[in-house]
């Protein structure tokens, strides 16, 4: 996929000067084409990880490459400089999106230690670009210019146009091949999959949906999760938030993961006991998911259905950050397993308390458990993971620097929670009635 994207972009650069000249553009035309490509690439790099978030990254990568190749077909055939500049810009966007998506999709959990997929991709891109710089102009020269008589009119086939078309066809064939190899949702039709992703959902074919558990309809209660690395103080903040909510007359259930249910406590013991050795990463992920499934079914969902506010210390994001980013398992797979385990229950708000691992681990009083005693790099990856998750869905997250004073943090959390409460106490009421007793002492 990357070779095809790089070929498409490289071919344009290779003959842009001459092609712009053929179309009567001169230096200004050449400059416009290169600018369009660069600006497009920049946009694409930025957009890649941000568009269609629920959509499979591997499918997106294949589609972006095919779209880049199609843009090149247009660019090669239409002999109008304005169209060429716009097609180049689109080509850039798709190639850029392909690049940033490939970096996400290339993450391979089975890769041996020391494998560097990003470096490999960079080499593929570079070599393909260099080869296309050398070969595309040769094809252009070999093809030469011809006047084609098309009955109704004539079409001047320039050598550069022919060379671009050859590159486009090659990129298209490679792109289609790559899409087929990449596709991790085989059998699921593309159009409804894309349509669902546009609405922020993961498409489930009707026959699977009928078999899957019904998603939770949270029309009454509110579900708030607290997330963060070790020693970020989320337990404290979750408690303070619950106390504040109770002071305001809300019915609150505070809970935590792992180990909030009877079965969960046994799973927690297995998961965190340092005597548990040799537990495989996938098994660990499934045990956390099992604990979560039990937690949702027996604690969270019944409470939310009753209209209660549920405050949970950790939820799905912990698995994405620890098992996904920390252990290096594919984040998409973990998300899917957890979506199934939880019946699709997503928090209304996730508060992420951010702290550098060394500072967080220093704060911990008790001897380290199995996860806490992982390496510094592991905890660094977990932190990056949490950050990436929050960045991908900024509306659902409140990200706070956990090194700030506790009182300040809980104030900010309260302001944010107030926004999602079904019937919040009006702002200013606290000042007038001074019903703010428990929190202000920090
Ligand atoms: P936590 O209960 O926050 O630890 P503590 O009681 O010591 O504050 O979490 C237990 C550990 O489990 C923590 O190190 C993070 C880890 N964890 C995962 O790796 N994946 C998960 O899905 C969850 C919920 C926790």
JSON list of N, CA and C and ligand atoms in Angstrom, two decimals, residues 230 234-235 256-258 268 272 284 288 291-292 313-316 318-320 322-323 364 369 371-372, ligand 1:
[
{"chain": "A", "resi": 230, "resn": "UNK", "atom": "N", "xyz": [-0.46, 4.71, 37.03]},
{"chain": "A", "resi": 230, "resn": "UNK", "atom": "CA", "xyz": [-0.32, 4.39, 38.45]},
{"chain": "A", "resi": 230, "resn": "UNK", "atom": "C", "xyz": [-0.08, 5.68, 39.25]},
{"chain": "A", "resi": 234, "resn": "UNK", "atom": "N", "xyz": [-6.53, 8.87, 40.77]},
{"chain": "A", "resi": 234, "resn": "UNK", "atom": "CA", "xyz": [-7.89, 8.79, 40.24]},
{"chain": "A", "resi": 234, "resn": "UNK", "atom": "C", "xyz": [-8.86, 8.22, 41.27]},
{"chain": "A", "resi": 235, "resn": "UNK", "atom": "N", "xyz": [-8.36, 7.32, 42.13]},
{"chain": "A", "resi": 235, "resn": "UNK", "atom": "CA", "xyz": [-9.24, 6.76, 43.16]},
{"chain": "A", "resi": 235, "resn": "UNK", "atom": "C", "xyz": [-9.74, 7.89, 44.06]},
{"chain": "A", "resi": 256, "resn": "UNK", "atom": "N", "xyz": [-15.17, 0.10, 40.88]},
{"chain": "A", "resi": 256, "resn": "UNK", "atom": "CA", "xyz": [-13.80, 0.11, 40.35]},
{"chain": "A", "resi": 256, "resn": "UNK", "atom": "C", "xyz": [-13.53, -1.16, 39.55]},
{"chain": "A", "resi": 257, "resn": "UNK", "atom": "N", "xyz": [-12.45, -1.11, 38.79]},
{"chain": "A", "resi": 257, "resn": "UNK", "atom": "CA", "xyz": [-11.98, -2.29, 38.05]},
{"chain": "A", "resi": 257, "resn": "UNK", "atom": "C", "xyz": [-10.48, -2.43, 38.28]},
{"chain": "A", "resi": 258, "resn": "UNK", "atom": "N", "xyz": [-9.97, -3.62, 38.29]},
{"chain": "A", "resi": 258, "resn": "UNK", "atom": "CA", "xyz": [-10.70, -4.89, 38.31]},
{"chain": "A", "resi": 258, "resn": "UNK", "atom": "C", "xyz": [-11.17, -5.24, 39.71]},
{"chain": "A", "resi": 268, "resn": "UNK", "atom": "N", "xyz": [-9.24, -10.43, 39.96]},
{"chain": "A", "resi": 268, "resn": "UNK", "atom": "CA", "xyz": [-8.27, -9.40, 40.35]},
{"chain": "A", "resi": 268, "resn": "UNK", "atom": "C", "xyz": [-7.06, -10.02, 41.04]},
{"chain": "A", "resi": 272, "resn": "UNK", "atom": "N", "xyz": [-3.36, -9.51, 39.55]},
{"chain": "A", "resi": 272, "resn": "UNK", "atom": "CA", "xyz": [-2.41, -8.59, 40.17]},
{"chain": "A", "resi": 272, "resn": "UNK", "atom": "C", "xyz": [-1.38, -9.28, 41.07]},
{"chain": "A", "resi": 284, "resn": "UNK", "atom": "N", "xyz": [-4.39, -12.32, 29.67]},
{"chain": "A", "resi": 284, "resn": "UNK", "atom": "CA", "xyz": [-4.55, -11.19, 30.59]},
{"chain": "A", "resi": 284, "resn": "UNK", "atom": "C", "xyz": [-5.66, -10.26, 30.11]},
{"chain": "A", "resi": 288, "resn": "UNK", "atom": "N", "xyz": [-9.22, -9.41, 32.09]},
{"chain": "A", "resi": 288, "resn": "UNK", "atom": "CA", "xyz": [-9.72, -8.06, 32.40]},
{"chain": "A", "resi": 288, "resn": "UNK", "atom": "C", "xyz": [-11.09, -7.86, 31.76]},
{"chain": "A", "resi": 291, "resn": "UNK", "atom": "N", "xyz": [-13.71, -9.75, 33.74]},
{"chain": "A", "resi": 291, "resn": "UNK", "atom": "CA", "xyz": [-14.05, -8.99, 34.95]},
{"chain": "A", "resi": 291, "resn": "UNK", "atom": "C", "xyz": [-15.00, -7.85, 34.59]},
{"chain": "A", "resi": 292, "resn": "UNK", "atom": "N", "xyz": [-14.69, -7.20, 33.47]},
{"chain": "A", "resi": 292, "resn": "UNK", "atom": "CA", "xyz": [-15.49, -6.04, 33.05]},
{"chain": "A", "resi": 292, "resn": "UNK", "atom": "C", "xyz": [-16.90, -6.47, 32.64]},
{"chain": "A", "resi": 313, "resn": "UNK", "atom": "N", "xyz": [-13.76, 3.67, 38.89]},
{"chain": "A", "resi": 313, "resn": "UNK", "atom": "CA", "xyz": [-12.32, 3.85, 38.90]},
{"chain": "A", "resi": 313, "resn": "UNK", "atom": "C", "xyz": [-11.77, 2.83, 37.90]},
{"chain": "A", "resi": 314, "resn": "UNK", "atom": "N", "xyz": [-11.41, 3.27, 36.70]},
{"chain": "A", "resi": 314, "resn": "UNK", "atom": "CA", "xyz": [-10.97, 2.48, 35.53]},
{"chain": "A", "resi": 314, "resn": "UNK", "atom": "C", "xyz": [-12.14, 1.83, 34.79]},
{"chain": "A", "resi": 315, "resn": "UNK", "atom": "N", "xyz": [-11.93, 1.72, 33.48]},
{"chain": "A", "resi": 315, "resn": "UNK", "atom": "CA", "xyz": [-12.90, 1.03, 32.61]},
{"chain": "A", "resi": 315, "resn": "UNK", "atom": "C", "xyz": [-12.16, 0.58, 31.35]},
{"chain": "A", "resi": 316, "resn": "UNK", "atom": "N", "xyz": [-12.87, 0.46, 30.22]},
{"chain": "A", "resi": 316, "resn": "UNK", "atom": "CA", "xyz": [-12.28, -0.11, 28.99]},
{"chain": "A", "resi": 316, "resn": "UNK", "atom": "C", "xyz": [-10.93, 0.54, 28.61]},
{"chain": "A", "resi": 318, "resn": "UNK", "atom": "N", "xyz": [-8.53, 1.47, 30.26]},
{"chain": "A", "resi": 318, "resn": "UNK", "atom": "CA", "xyz": [-7.37, 0.89, 30.93]},
{"chain": "A", "resi": 318, "resn": "UNK", "atom": "C", "xyz": [-6.85, -0.30, 30.14]},
{"chain": "A", "resi": 319, "resn": "UNK", "atom": "N", "xyz": [-7.77, -1.12, 29.62]},
{"chain": "A", "resi": 319, "resn": "UNK", "atom": "CA", "xyz": [-7.32, -2.27, 28.82]},
{"chain": "A", "resi": 319, "resn": "UNK", "atom": "C", "xyz": [-6.67, -1.81, 27.53]},
{"chain": "A", "resi": 320, "resn": "UNK", "atom": "N", "xyz": [-7.25, -0.77, 26.90]},
{"chain": "A", "resi": 320, "resn": "UNK", "atom": "CA", "xyz": [-6.66, -0.28, 25.64]},
{"chain": "A", "resi": 320, "resn": "UNK", "atom": "C", "xyz": [-5.26, 0.26, 25.91]},
{"chain": "A", "resi": 322, "resn": "UNK", "atom": "N", "xyz": [-3.20, -0.27, 28.79]},
{"chain": "A", "resi": 322, "resn": "UNK", "atom": "CA", "xyz": [-2.24, -1.21, 29.39]},
{"chain": "A", "resi": 322, "resn": "UNK", "atom": "C", "xyz": [-1.96, -2.41, 28.48]},
{"chain": "A", "resi": 323, "resn": "UNK", "atom": "N", "xyz": [-3.06, -3.08, 28.06]},
{"chain": "A", "resi": 323, "resn": "UNK", "atom": "CA", "xyz": [-2.83, -4.29, 27.25]},
{"chain": "A", "resi": 323, "resn": "UNK", "atom": "C", "xyz": [-2.53, -3.92, 25.80]},
{"chain": "A", "resi": 364, "resn": "UNK", "atom": "N", "xyz": [3.07, 5.72, 45.08]},
{"chain": "A", "resi": 364, "resn": "UNK", "atom": "CA", "xyz": [2.37, 4.53, 45.55]},
{"chain": "A", "resi": 364, "resn": "UNK", "atom": "C", "xyz": [2.90, 4.08, 46.90]},
{"chain": "A", "resi": 369, "resn": "UNK", "atom": "N", "xyz": [2.29, -4.25, 42.63]},
{"chain": "A", "resi": 369, "resn": "UNK", "atom": "CA", "xyz": [1.63, -5.47, 42.17]},
{"chain": "A", "resi": 369, "resn": "UNK", "atom": "C", "xyz": [2.21, -5.86, 40.81]},
{"chain": "A", "resi": 371, "resn": "UNK", "atom": "N", "xyz": [1.28, -5.55, 37.74]},
{"chain": "A", "resi": 371, "resn": "UNK", "atom": "CA", "xyz": [1.31, -4.57, 36.65]},
{"chain": "A", "resi": 371, "resn": "UNK", "atom": "C", "xyz": [2.20, -3.39, 37.02]},
{"chain": "A", "resi": 372, "resn": "UNK", "atom": "N", "xyz": [2.08, -2.96, 38.29]},
{"chain": "A", "resi": 372, "resn": "UNK", "atom": "CA", "xyz": [2.90, -1.82, 38.71]},
{"chain": "A", "resi": 372, "resn": "UNK", "atom": "C", "xyz": [4.38, -2.10, 38.56]},
{"chain": "B", "resi": 1, "resn": "LIG", "atom": "P1", "xyz": [-5.99, -0.42, 40.23]},
{"chain": "B", "resi": 1, "resn": "LIG", "atom": "O1", "xyz": [-7.14, -1.06, 40.88]},
{"chain": "B", "resi": 1, "resn": "LIG", "atom": "O2", "xyz": [-6.12, 0.99, 39.78]},
{"chain": "B", "resi": 1, "resn": "LIG", "atom": "O3", "xyz": [-4.70, -0.58, 41.12]},
{"chain": "B", "resi": 1, "resn": "LIG", "atom": "P2", "xyz": [-4.57, -0.06, 42.61]},
{"chain": "B", "resi": 1, "resn": "LIG", "atom": "O4", "xyz": [-5.69, -0.69, 43.36]},
{"chain": "B", "resi": 1, "resn": "LIG", "atom": "O5", "xyz": [-3.22, -0.59, 42.98]},
{"chain": "B", "resi": 1, "resn": "LIG", "atom": "O6", "xyz": [-4.65, 1.43, 42.51]},
{"chain": "B", "resi": 1, "resn": "LIG", "atom": "O7", "xyz": [-5.60, -1.28, 38.94]},
{"chain": "B", "resi": 1, "resn": "LIG", "atom": "C1", "xyz": [-4.98, -2.49, 39.02]},
{"chain": "B", "resi": 1, "resn": "LIG", "atom": "C2", "xyz": [-4.00, -2.67, 37.92]},
{"chain": "B", "resi": 1, "resn": "LIG", "atom": "O8", "xyz": [-4.60, -3.28, 36.81]},
{"chain": "B", "resi": 1, "resn": "LIG", "atom": "C3", "xyz": [-3.38, -1.40, 37.42]},
{"chain": "B", "resi": 1, "resn": "LIG", "atom": "O9", "xyz": [-1.98, -1.54, 37.49]},
{"chain": "B", "resi": 1, "resn": "LIG", "atom": "C4", "xyz": [-3.79, -1.32, 35.98]},
{"chain": "B", "resi": 1, "resn": "LIG", "atom": "C5", "xyz": [-4.17, -2.70, 35.63]},
{"chain": "B", "resi": 1, "resn": "LIG", "atom": "N1", "xyz": [-5.25, -2.80, 34.64]},
{"chain": "B", "resi": 1, "resn": "LIG", "atom": "C6", "xyz": [-4.98, -3.27, 33.37]},
{"chain": "B", "resi": 1, "resn": "LIG", "atom": "O10", "xyz": [-3.83, -3.54, 33.04]},
{"chain": "B", "resi": 1, "resn": "LIG", "atom": "N2", "xyz": [-6.00, -3.42, 32.47]},
{"chain": "B", "resi": 1, "resn": "LIG", "atom": "C7", "xyz": [-7.29, -3.14, 32.80]},
{"chain": "B", "resi": 1, "resn": "LIG", "atom": "O11", "xyz": [-8.20, -3.29, 31.97]},
{"chain": "B", "resi": 1, "resn": "LIG", "atom": "C8", "xyz": [-7.57, -2.64, 34.13]},
{"chain": "B", "resi": 1, "resn": "LIG", "atom": "C9", "xyz": [-8.97, -2.31, 34.54]},
{"chain": "B", "resi": 1, "resn": "LIG", "atom": "C10", "xyz": [-6.51, -2.50, 35.01]}
]
